[in-house]
Amino acid sequence: MTRRTDWAEHDAHPGIPWEPGSGDHAGLGRGGEGGSRGGRGRRRRGFGEPSAEDGGASPSSRAEGDTPSGDPAERARAICLRLLTGTPRTRKQLADALRKREIPDDVAEEVLSRFEEVGLINDSAFADAWVESRHHGRGLARRALAQELRTKGVDPTLIDEAVAQLDSEREEETARDLVARKLRSTRGLDRDKRIRRLAGMLARKGYSEGMALRVVRQALAEEGEEGEDTEFFVEDGG
C-alpha cells in the first residue's frame, strides 16, 4: 500500500464506508436515523483506543443504542450504528455486542448480513486499514498484526491478505527506524545489555529474533561500537 492515511479520520478513506448519515443508512430503518444522530458532536476514536464496547457502556451511550423497543431488529440496528459511528468494527465484534445485549441470534445474523450487504461491515477493509494504521503508528510487525486481527475475529484468509501488504523489506526498514529512535537511550549500558534491550523491544512488536538481532547489531556497528557477537535468545515478552 503506497498511500499514508490517518485512520483516526475515517471519512478520509473511501475504502470503509462507516460515515454516519451516508446514503447507505437509508435502507436500514429508523435505527439508522437514530444511530446517526447519536454520533454528532463526538470525537471519533482511532484504531486501538478504548470504547464503550471494550470498557462497558456508559448510561448515556446505553440510552443512545438500547432504546426501549418491542422490535429486536430495530434495537440491533441502533446498537450497531452507534458502535460503528465511534470506530470501525468487525462483524464478530458487533455480533458479540449484540449477544451481550441479548439480541436473539437469528435477528443478529439477519441485521449483520444486511450491514455487510450495504458495506457498513467490511472485514477485509477493516483488516487492511488496521495493518496500515498499526504498522505506521506503532511499528508492529506482521506477526503482531496478525495476532491482533485474530483477536477481533477476522477470517484467517483476510488476515493473510492484509499482512501481505508488508513485505520483508518494509518490515526491516521499520525495525531500523524503531531501533534508531531508542539507540540513544541505551548509551552508557554495556553492549550485551543494549542488544538485549533493543532486540527485546522489537520482539514485543512481533519481529523475529533473527531480524531483531541483525538490525540491532548493525545499528551498534554503525554507531561505532564494536565487539564480539554473543548469541542471544530473545523472548517474545521482551
XYZ file of N, CA and C in Angstrom, residues 2-215:
642
model
N 0.657 2.135 -0.911
C 1.551 3.261 -1.086
C 1.056 4.513 -0.402
N -0.245 4.583 -0.072
C -0.747 5.820 0.487
C -0.619 5.805 2.001
N -0.473 6.979 2.569
C -0.418 7.125 4.018
C -1.726 7.717 4.483
N -2.353 7.100 5.482
C -3.674 7.545 5.906
C -3.716 7.675 7.408
N -4.351 8.706 7.904
C -4.602 8.852 9.331
C -5.932 8.186 9.617
N -5.899 7.007 10.193
C -7.132 6.233 10.350
C -7.999 6.755 11.479
N -7.536 7.730 12.232
C -8.428 8.341 13.214
C -9.496 9.169 12.525
N -9.280 9.558 11.262
C -10.282 10.299 10.488
C -10.856 9.357 9.452
N -11.922 8.646 9.813
C -12.419 7.570 8.958
C -13.016 8.061 7.654
N -13.469 9.324 7.615
C -14.042 9.817 6.379
C -12.967 10.161 5.361
N -11.692 10.034 5.729
C -10.611 10.356 4.802
C -10.284 9.205 3.876
N -10.817 7.992 4.164
C -10.504 6.878 3.274
C -11.792 6.243 2.769
N -11.987 6.208 1.458
C -13.229 5.710 0.877
C -13.395 4.212 0.978
N -12.381 3.473 1.375
C -12.487 2.022 1.397
C -13.390 1.505 2.484
N -13.697 2.329 3.505
C -14.523 1.860 4.613
C -15.683 2.816 4.801
N -16.858 2.476 4.310
C -17.987 3.419 4.318
C -18.719 3.442 5.641
N -18.065 3.905 6.704
C -18.708 3.948 8.004
C -19.176 5.341 8.379
N -19.153 6.279 7.455
C -19.516 7.652 7.779
C -20.988 7.744 8.168
N -21.307 8.208 9.391
C -22.712 8.326 9.781
C -23.440 9.311 8.890
N -24.697 8.972 8.570
C -25.501 9.846 7.750
C -25.305 9.635 6.272
N -24.516 8.614 5.862
C -24.308 8.371 4.440
C -25.523 7.718 3.832
N -25.534 7.637 2.522
C -26.687 7.064 1.829
C -26.917 5.618 2.156
N -25.870 4.910 2.572
C -26.026 3.504 2.897
C -26.958 3.284 4.076
N -27.150 4.292 4.909
C -28.006 4.123 6.085
C -29.486 4.174 5.710
N -29.785 4.642 4.523
C -31.182 4.909 4.203
C -32.035 3.661 4.260
N -31.486 2.511 3.901
C -32.289 1.300 3.844
C -32.291 0.510 5.119
N -31.807 1.083 6.232
C -31.662 0.314 7.450
C -32.766 0.598 8.461
N -33.726 1.418 8.117
C -34.860 1.647 9.006
C -34.600 2.770 9.988
N -35.499 2.919 10.955
C -35.410 4.027 11.898
C -34.174 3.947 12.770
N -33.667 2.726 12.974
C -32.457 2.588 13.785
C -31.302 3.341 13.180
N -31.209 3.405 11.844
C -30.113 4.121 11.189
C -30.190 5.596 11.480
N -31.420 6.150 11.468
C -31.568 7.574 11.739
C -31.133 7.899 13.150
N -31.576 7.058 14.109
C -31.211 7.318 15.495
C -29.722 7.177 15.711
N -29.097 6.172 15.035
C -27.667 5.963 15.219
C -26.867 7.128 14.707
N -27.307 7.770 13.604
C -26.564 8.898 13.045
C -26.617 10.086 13.980
N -27.801 10.335 14.541
C -27.914 11.474 15.447
C -27.021 11.287 16.660
N -26.922 10.015 17.127
C -26.143 9.762 18.333
C -24.677 10.064 18.155
N -24.160 10.080 16.919
C -22.731 10.253 16.721
C -22.314 11.686 16.530
N -23.252 12.628 16.383
C -22.889 14.002 16.104
C -22.238 14.660 17.312
N -21.199 15.468 17.038
C -20.569 16.242 18.090
C -19.581 15.476 18.939
N -19.333 14.182 18.609
C -18.393 13.415 19.410
C -17.118 13.182 18.626
N -15.975 13.199 19.345
C -14.709 12.916 18.683
C -14.652 11.451 18.296
N -14.214 11.184 17.078
C -14.102 9.797 16.641
C -12.829 9.169 17.184
N -12.937 7.909 17.571
C -11.773 7.203 18.070
C -11.000 6.578 16.926
N -9.705 6.497 17.088
C -8.867 5.788 16.135
C -8.758 4.330 16.533
N -8.096 3.531 15.685
C -7.899 2.125 15.998
C -7.119 1.983 17.292
N -7.558 1.038 18.136
C -6.835 0.737 19.351
C -7.234 1.566 20.542
N -8.074 2.569 20.385
C -8.493 3.389 21.514
C -9.652 2.717 22.231
N -9.787 2.919 23.547
C -10.873 2.288 24.293
C -12.228 2.803 23.847
N -13.217 1.959 23.975
C -14.561 2.321 23.561
C -15.557 1.817 24.587
N -16.820 2.188 24.395
C -17.863 1.708 25.292
C -17.960 0.198 25.236
N -17.747 -0.360 24.039
C -17.824 -1.818 23.900
C -16.700 -2.487 24.679
N -15.495 -1.893 24.663
C -14.351 -2.502 25.304
C -14.401 -2.344 26.819
N -14.850 -1.167 27.273
C -14.779 -0.897 28.698
C -16.114 -0.830 29.391
N -17.197 -1.148 28.697
C -18.504 -1.064 29.305
C -19.210 0.213 28.925
N -20.440 0.119 28.498
C -21.175 1.290 28.015
C -21.563 2.187 29.178
N -21.457 3.474 28.969
C -21.900 4.431 29.967
C -23.415 4.558 29.888
N -24.055 5.123 30.936
C -25.512 5.290 30.886
C -25.956 6.075 29.671
N -25.186 7.135 29.283
C -25.608 7.940 28.147
C -25.507 7.167 26.852
N -24.428 6.335 26.704
C -24.287 5.583 25.465
C -25.320 4.478 25.395
N -25.675 3.897 26.542
C -26.730 2.877 26.518
C -28.044 3.484 26.059
N -28.285 4.727 26.468
C -29.531 5.374 26.084
C -29.591 5.583 24.578
N -28.450 5.796 23.956
C -28.436 6.033 22.512
C -28.803 4.782 21.735
N -28.177 3.627 22.108
C -28.327 2.442 21.285
C -29.396 1.496 21.765
N -29.614 1.428 23.088
C -30.519 0.428 23.641
C -31.849 1.054 24.040
N -32.461 1.756 23.108
C -33.745 2.374 23.387
C -34.802 1.305 23.552
N -35.742 1.498 24.497
C -36.796 0.510 24.687
C -37.590 0.331 23.397
N -37.700 -0.883 22.957
C -38.427 -1.163 21.734
C -38.871 -2.608 21.747
N -40.042 -2.865 21.211
C -40.512 -4.235 21.122
C -39.916 -4.977 19.942
N -39.208 -4.278 19.071
C -38.647 -4.890 17.870
C -37.151 -5.117 18.066
N -36.721 -6.372 18.266
C -35.288 -6.617 18.489
C -34.434 -6.252 17.286
N -34.980 -6.344 16.074
C -34.201 -5.973 14.887
C -33.901 -4.483 14.889
N -34.886 -3.673 15.314
C -34.656 -2.233 15.381
C -33.616 -1.898 16.437
N -33.688 -2.594 17.579
C -32.676 -2.395 18.614
C -31.305 -2.793 18.105
N -31.220 -3.907 17.396
C -29.933 -4.375 16.872
C -29.334 -3.369 15.896
N -30.180 -2.814 15.019
C -29.680 -1.812 14.064
C -29.137 -0.583 14.797
N -29.891 -0.132 15.816
C -29.464 1.059 16.555
C -28.148 0.812 17.284
N -27.998 -0.360 17.881
C -26.760 -0.693 18.591
C -25.585 -0.707 17.624
N -25.761 -1.367 16.491
C -24.670 -1.471 15.520
C -24.285 -0.107 14.965
N -25.264 0.702 14.634
C -24.968 2.017 14.075
C -24.249 2.893 15.097
N -24.649 2.800 16.361
C -23.968 3.586 17.386
C -22.506 3.161 17.504
N -22.256 1.864 17.530
C -20.883 1.378 17.659
C -20.045 1.726 16.431
N -20.639 1.654 15.259
C -19.897 1.961 14.034
C -19.630 3.452 13.887
N -20.459 4.277 14.516
C -20.215 5.715 14.475
C -18.940 6.065 15.217
N -18.642 5.349 16.296
C -17.454 5.641 17.082
C -16.170 5.218 16.399
N -16.126 4.010 15.848
C -14.916 3.472 15.228
C -15.302 2.245 14.414
N -14.546 1.879 13.400
C -14.866 0.672 12.633
C -14.860 -0.574 13.503
N -15.679 -1.542 13.144
C -15.777 -2.806 13.885
C -15.804 -3.970 12.907
N -15.365 -5.113 13.399
C -15.527 -6.328 12.613
C -16.908 -6.911 12.879
N -17.301 -7.848 12.026
C -18.596 -8.495 12.225
C -18.640 -9.212 13.573
N -17.561 -9.871 13.958
C -17.550 -10.588 15.229
C -17.687 -9.630 16.410
N -17.038 -8.475 16.356
C -17.159 -7.511 17.440
C -18.610 -7.064 17.606
N -19.275 -6.810 16.491
C -20.678 -6.401 16.562
C -21.560 -7.541 17.030
N -21.281 -8.750 16.556
C -22.064 -9.914 16.995
C -21.931 -10.104 18.501
N -20.710 -9.931 19.027
C -20.509 -10.063 20.470
C -21.283 -8.988 21.230
N -21.296 -7.764 20.683
C -22.021 -6.674 21.346
C -23.522 -6.954 21.368
N -24.049 -7.478 20.279
C -25.480 -7.792 20.230
C -25.817 -8.941 21.186
N -24.933 -9.892 21.290
C -25.173 -11.019 22.201
C -25.202 -10.541 23.648
N -24.313 -9.617 24.004
C -24.295 -9.080 25.369
C -25.591 -8.353 25.696
N -26.214 -7.789 24.666
C -27.464 -7.052 24.865
C -28.687 -7.929 24.610
N -28.436 -9.238 24.562
C -29.494 -10.258 24.500
C -30.365 -10.135 23.253
N -29.736 -9.739 22.133
C -30.437 -9.777 20.854
C -30.449 -11.228 20.376
N -31.599 -11.781 19.985
C -31.642 -13.171 19.510
C -30.663 -13.411 18.367
N -30.053 -14.590 18.356
C -29.014 -14.888 17.368
C -29.524 -14.770 15.934
N -30.754 -15.223 15.680
C -31.255 -15.173 14.306
C -31.477 -13.727 13.854
N -31.918 -12.874 14.773
C -32.105 -11.455 14.449
C -30.751 -10.792 14.212
N -29.794 -11.089 15.078
C -28.456 -10.510 14.923
C -27.843 -10.919 13.590
N -27.996 -12.172 13.222
C -27.438 -12.661 11.959
C -28.042 -11.924 10.772
N -29.340 -11.710 10.818
C -30.014 -11.018 9.716
C -29.562 -9.564 9.612
N -29.470 -8.885 10.749
C -29.066 -7.480 10.745
C -27.614 -7.340 10.298
N -26.742 -8.184 10.804
C -25.331 -8.106 10.443
C -25.116 -8.414 8.958
N -25.868 -9.356 8.429
C -25.756 -9.665 6.999
C -26.197 -8.474 6.153
N -27.236 -7.790 6.603
C -27.707 -6.614 5.876
C -26.651 -5.502 5.912
N -26.013 -5.340 7.068
C -24.958 -4.332 7.173
C -23.796 -4.667 6.247
N -23.486 -5.930 6.103
C -22.435 -6.332 5.166
C -22.831 -6.023 3.730
N -24.092 -6.255 3.398
C -24.572 -6.015 2.033
C -24.399 -4.554 1.633
N -24.681 -3.643 2.551
C -24.595 -2.211 2.222
C -23.205 -1.630 2.480
N -22.270 -2.451 2.969
C -20.899 -2.001 3.132
C -20.564 -1.389 4.475
N -21.482 -1.422 5.430
C -21.196 -0.873 6.751
C -20.312 -1.800 7.574
N -20.314 -3.079 7.250
C -19.374 -4.039 7.816
C -18.532 -4.558 6.663
N -17.239 -4.437 6.776
C -16.331 -4.895 5.726
C -15.037 -5.342 6.395
N -14.971 -6.616 6.750
C -13.817 -7.115 7.490
C -12.526 -7.037 6.687
N -12.629 -7.157 5.378
C -11.433 -7.062 4.539
C -10.843 -5.653 4.598
N -11.699 -4.641 4.444
C -11.246 -3.257 4.526
C -10.754 -2.932 5.936
N -11.443 -3.474 6.935
C -11.011 -3.275 8.320
C -9.594 -3.787 8.513
N -9.333 -5.012 8.041
C -8.014 -5.620 8.227
C -6.931 -4.817 7.500
N -7.226 -4.372 6.270
C -6.253 -3.570 5.523
C -5.920 -2.279 6.272
N -6.959 -1.618 6.759
C -6.758 -0.357 7.467
C -6.027 -0.568 8.788
N -6.353 -1.649 9.463
C -5.698 -1.959 10.732
C -4.193 -2.150 10.532
N -3.829 -2.911 9.510
C -2.414 -3.164 9.240
C -1.687 -1.865 8.936
N -2.266 -1.055 8.063
C -1.618 0.208 7.698
C -1.471 1.117 8.915
N -2.537 1.223 9.709
C -2.531 2.119 10.856
C -1.563 1.666 11.936
N -1.625 0.404 12.302
C -0.828 -0.089 13.420
C 0.646 -0.262 13.056
N 0.921 -0.530 11.787
C 2.325 -0.613 11.388
C 2.933 0.787 11.325
N 2.199 1.705 10.745
C 2.720 3.071 10.632
C 2.783 3.757 12.000
N 1.748 3.582 12.815
C 1.676 4.306 14.072
C 2.448 3.672 15.209
N 2.469 2.317 15.265
C 3.126 1.632 16.377
C 4.338 0.820 15.952
N 4.551 0.678 14.655
C 5.694 -0.086 14.171
C 5.544 -1.585 14.345
N 4.299 -2.076 14.435
C 4.096 -3.507 14.646
C 4.451 -4.310 13.400
N 5.022 -5.475 13.623
C 5.393 -6.372 12.534
C 4.214 -7.272 12.174
N 4.391 -8.043 11.108
C 3.301 -8.866 10.596
C 2.765 -9.844 11.643
N 3.656 -10.446 12.407
C 3.206 -11.437 13.392
C 2.288 -10.808 14.435
N 2.671 -9.644 14.950
C 1.850 -8.974 15.959
C 0.531 -8.495 15.360
N 0.567 -7.992 14.137
C -0.650 -7.516 13.480
C -1.624 -8.660 13.254
N -1.109 -9.800 12.821
C -1.980 -10.960 12.594
C -2.638 -11.402 13.894
N -1.874 -11.377 14.989
C -2.434 -11.777 16.278
C -3.549 -10.825 16.709
N -3.345 -9.525 16.527
C -4.382 -8.565 16.894
C -5.652 -8.788 16.078
N -5.504 -9.026 14.780
C -6.680 -9.238 13.933
C -7.393 -10.537 14.298
N -6.642 -11.540 14.711
C -7.294 -12.789 15.148
C -8.166 -12.544 16.361
N -7.690 -11.715 17.291
C -8.488 -11.455 18.495
C -9.770 -10.698 18.168
N -9.813 -10.040 17.015
C -11.008 -9.301 16.612
C -11.916 -10.120 15.702
N -11.568 -11.386 15.516
C -12.450 -12.282 14.795
C -12.374 -12.190 13.290
N -11.300 -11.621 12.748
C -11.162 -11.523 11.299
C -10.798 -12.890 10.740
N -11.375 -13.227 9.603
C -11.120 -14.518 8.963
C -9.627 -14.662 8.642
N -9.053 -15.854 8.869
C -7.617 -16.049 8.610
C -7.190 -15.695 7.191
N -8.048 -15.973 6.201
C -7.694 -15.630 4.822
C -7.561 -14.127 4.648
N -8.474 -13.375 5.256
C -8.405 -11.915 5.171
C -7.189 -11.373 5.917
N -6.837 -12.029 7.017
C -5.643 -11.615 7.755
C -4.401 -11.795 6.894
N -4.297 -12.953 6.256
C -3.132 -13.214 5.398
C -3.021 -12.171 4.290
N -4.161 -11.832 3.696
C -4.151 -10.847 2.611
C -3.740 -9.467 3.120
N -4.193 -9.128 4.321
C -3.892 -7.796 4.864
C -2.417 -7.666 5.240
N -1.877 -8.668 5.939
C -0.480 -8.547 6.373
C 0.481 -8.695 5.198
N -0.011 -9.235 4.082
C 0.832 -9.347 2.888
C 1.183 -7.968 2.322
N 0.470 -6.919 2.771
C 0.835 -5.555 2.373
C 2.267 -5.228 2.786
N 2.713 -5.845 3.883
C 4.049 -5.572 4.412
C 5.024 -6.629 3.920
N 5.936 -6.241 3.071
C 6.956 -7.203 2.669
C 8.123 -7.125 3.647
N 9.060 -8.054 3.520
C 10.181 -8.124 4.460
C 11.028 -6.855 4.439
N 11.154 -6.262 3.266
C 11.979 -5.056 3.141
C 11.378 -3.897 3.932
N 10.059 -3.698 3.808
C 9.421 -2.614 4.552
C 9.444 -2.900 6.047
N 9.240 -4.152 6.415
C 9.244 -4.524 7.822
C 10.616 -4.249 8.448
N 11.689 -4.603 7.733
C 13.033 -4.369 8.264
C 13.343 -2.880 8.326
N 12.865 -2.126 7.360
C 13.079 -0.671 7.388
C 12.433 -0.056 8.627
N 11.219 -0.520 8.947
C 10.549 -0.017 10.151
C 11.310 -0.418 11.405
N 11.826 -1.643 11.430
C 12.605 -2.102 12.580
C 13.831 -1.217 12.782
N 14.487 -0.836 11.694
C 15.656 0.045 11.795
C 15.264 1.411 12.375
N 14.126 1.928 11.935
C 13.669 3.219 12.460
C 13.393 3.136 13.960
N 12.771 2.044 14.384
C 12.469 1.873 15.803
C 13.740 1.822 16.635
N 14.736 1.090 16.156
C 15.999 0.980 16.888
C 16.709 2.333 16.924
N 16.685 3.055 15.812
C 17.348 4.356 15.762
C 16.767 5.313 16.801
N 15.452 5.247 17.018
C 14.826 6.135 17.997
C 15.221 5.791 19.428
N 15.469 4.490 19.678
C 15.763 4.019 21.033
C 17.251 3.979 21.343
N 18.079 4.075 20.326
C 19.503 3.816 20.485
C 20.134 4.744 21.516
N 19.805 6.027 21.445
C 20.442 6.994 22.347
C 20.148 6.683 23.805
N 18.929 6.223 24.092
C 18.549 5.965 25.488
C 19.299 4.787 26.094
N 19.966 3.987 25.266
C 20.700 2.834 25.795
C 22.199 3.115 25.944
N 22.641 4.288 25.536
C 24.067 4.604 25.652
C 24.471 4.643 27.126
N 25.653 4.131 27.392
C 26.110 4.018 28.774
C 25.965 2.623 29.317
N 25.114 1.809 28.663
C 24.982 0.408 29.048
C 26.032 -0.408 28.315
N 26.366 -1.584 28.858
C 27.310 -2.421 28.131
C 26.633 -2.987 26.881
N 27.455 -3.423 25.937
C 26.958 -3.793 24.611
C 25.919 -4.915 24.670
N 26.195 -5.928 25.474
C 25.264 -7.055 25.544
C 23.901 -6.620 26.070
N 23.913 -5.745 27.061
C 22.638 -5.274 27.620
C 21.892 -4.412 26.603
N 22.623 -3.613 25.843
C 21.989 -2.796 24.795
C 21.327 -3.703 23.761
N 22.021 -4.743 23.377
C 21.458 -5.658 22.380
C 20.178 -6.295 22.908
N 20.237 -6.774 24.158
C 19.049 -7.431 24.726
C 17.867 -6.454 24.818
N 18.153 -5.249 25.249
C 17.062 -4.277 25.429
C 16.437 -3.889 24.088
N 17.258 -3.601 23.106
C 16.743 -3.170 21.799
C 16.079 -4.327 21.047
N 16.709 -5.489 21.093
C 16.111 -6.642 20.419
C 14.816 -7.061 21.111
N 14.771 -6.921 22.430
C 13.540 -7.246 23.153
C 12.399 -6.320 22.780
N 12.720 -5.035 22.564
C 11.705 -4.073 22.118
C 11.116 -4.502 20.775
N 11.978 -4.929 19.860
C 11.483 -5.376 18.554
C 10.679 -6.670 18.683
N 11.126 -7.565 19.548
C 10.401 -8.827 19.729
C 8.983 -8.579 20.226
N 8.823 -7.615 21.119
C 7.486 -7.316 21.639
C 6.567 -6.767 20.557
N 7.152 -6.208 19.518
C 6.359 -5.688 18.409
C 6.170 -6.717 17.291
N 6.621 -7.929 17.528
C 6.343 -9.007 16.592
C 7.445 -9.331 15.604
N 8.622 -8.723 15.759
C 9.717 -9.011 14.834
C 10.405 -10.309 15.235
N 10.871 -11.047 14.247
C 11.529 -12.318 14.520
C 12.850 -12.076 15.242
N 13.306 -13.102 15.956
C 14.564 -12.987 16.688
C 15.724 -12.694 15.742
N 15.751 -13.386 14.598
C 16.842 -13.192 13.658
C 16.915 -11.764 13.128
N 15.756 -11.228 12.724
C 15.739 -9.858 12.217
C 16.090 -8.867 13.316
N 15.552 -9.080 14.516
C 15.797 -8.146 15.614
C 17.283 -8.055 15.935
N 17.944 -9.189 16.065
C 19.368 -9.183 16.401
C 20.205 -8.591 15.273
N 19.860 -8.904 14.040
C 20.622 -8.370 12.910
C 20.526 -6.848 12.844
N 19.322 -6.332 12.988
C 19.111 -4.890 12.908
C 19.827 -4.169 14.054
